[in-house]
XYZ file of C-alpha atoms in Angstrom:
127
model
C -34.030 118.179 67.577
C -37.116 120.341 67.784
C -36.498 123.793 69.192
C -38.919 126.604 69.863
C -37.477 129.963 70.835
C -39.800 132.738 71.911
C -38.728 136.373 72.037
C -40.069 139.893 72.030
C -41.584 140.057 75.482
C -41.021 142.885 77.880
C -42.714 145.629 79.823
C -45.584 147.486 78.233
C -47.973 150.089 79.522
C -51.707 149.498 79.476
C -52.923 150.280 76.000
C -49.486 149.588 74.560
C -48.288 147.052 72.038
C -45.744 144.278 71.731
C -44.880 141.805 69.012
C -43.698 138.348 69.961
C -41.723 135.998 67.747
C -41.312 132.247 67.766
C -38.383 130.792 65.858
C -38.833 127.084 65.198
C -36.405 124.444 64.015
C -36.034 120.696 63.768
C -39.313 119.942 62.018
C -41.062 120.962 58.773
C -42.448 124.248 60.003
C -44.787 124.871 57.076
C -46.551 121.541 57.626
C -47.826 122.301 61.112
C -50.349 124.509 62.797
C -48.557 126.920 65.096
C -49.966 128.034 68.408
C -49.386 130.726 71.005
C -50.150 129.997 74.649
C -49.732 131.993 77.805
C -49.415 131.193 81.471
C -50.176 133.911 84.006
C -48.290 133.529 87.237
C -49.918 130.912 89.425
C -52.379 129.834 86.758
C -52.599 127.261 84.016
C -51.518 127.599 80.416
C -54.160 128.814 77.989
C -54.295 128.917 74.221
C -54.144 132.472 72.913
C -54.104 132.088 69.141
C -53.328 129.588 66.424
C -52.632 129.695 62.713
C -52.907 126.729 60.451
C -50.794 125.973 57.441
C -50.865 127.886 54.200
C -52.080 124.695 52.594
C -55.108 124.817 54.882
C -55.755 128.418 54.012
C -53.832 129.971 56.861
C -56.945 130.025 59.026
C -56.605 131.519 62.470
C -58.372 131.265 65.762
C -58.198 133.388 68.877
C -59.229 133.169 72.474
C -62.022 135.498 73.448
C -59.559 137.737 75.266
C -57.317 137.996 72.211
C -59.956 138.641 69.582
C -59.772 142.093 68.104
C -56.511 142.926 69.879
C -53.983 140.265 68.857
C -52.952 139.139 65.387
C -51.157 135.880 64.734
C -49.111 135.353 61.599
C -46.377 133.126 60.244
C -43.522 133.367 57.798
C -42.738 129.898 56.506
C -39.616 131.172 54.758
C -38.192 132.189 58.127
C -39.668 129.337 60.210
C -41.100 132.046 62.408
C -44.464 132.802 63.905
C -45.526 136.159 65.304
C -48.075 137.548 67.710
C -48.843 141.230 67.389
C -50.487 142.385 70.593
C -52.215 145.736 70.859
C -54.296 147.507 73.490
C -52.598 145.456 76.184
C -54.086 145.261 79.646
C -52.981 143.908 83.003
C -54.677 140.567 82.332
C -52.255 139.997 79.447
C -49.350 139.725 81.890
C -48.005 136.198 81.507
C -45.244 134.052 80.110
C -46.012 133.432 76.447
C -45.065 130.161 74.764
C -45.327 128.820 71.256
C -45.935 125.259 70.203
C -47.112 123.033 67.415
C -50.291 121.213 66.631
C -52.749 120.130 63.996
C -55.909 121.654 62.612
C -59.077 119.616 63.075
C -62.423 120.924 61.876
C -61.546 124.529 62.530
C -59.882 123.954 65.849
C -56.519 122.965 67.238
C -55.905 119.320 68.035
C -53.041 116.971 68.887
C -51.075 119.778 70.480
C -47.409 119.445 71.394
C -46.682 116.405 69.188
C -42.941 116.719 69.819
C -43.248 117.102 73.601
C -41.121 120.199 73.458
C -41.603 123.638 74.940
C -39.413 126.673 74.725
C -38.417 128.872 77.623
C -41.200 131.343 76.929
C -41.067 135.109 76.899
C -42.384 137.246 79.735
C -44.921 139.953 78.980
C -45.649 142.374 81.783
C -48.277 145.052 81.418
C -47.931 147.706 84.054
C -48.086 151.446 84.407
């Protein structure tokens, strides 16, 4: 079955960095757009970044808050997606999740086609 396992979260100081990983299994990883989301405590889940397939040019998109600070990447040989986060601030504190979708006209569409979410990884930015 489809599994998504996020890791790499933890405590970081403002201005610090973390790199998250998402290990996927149970579906043809290289055929899907991969997406990072986050859910701050008490708030809804928001898209942070997405990377399409190598066949689609590996295009990426970022939320306004992530642009210039976060970098999304994928390694199809390892069925793994990454999120390098730099210059972290308190507003980045959240549980981070990865999921799957499609790429439609430069944007993400048909998200969560397998109706599966991982447990997420907690990122806390605090001094």
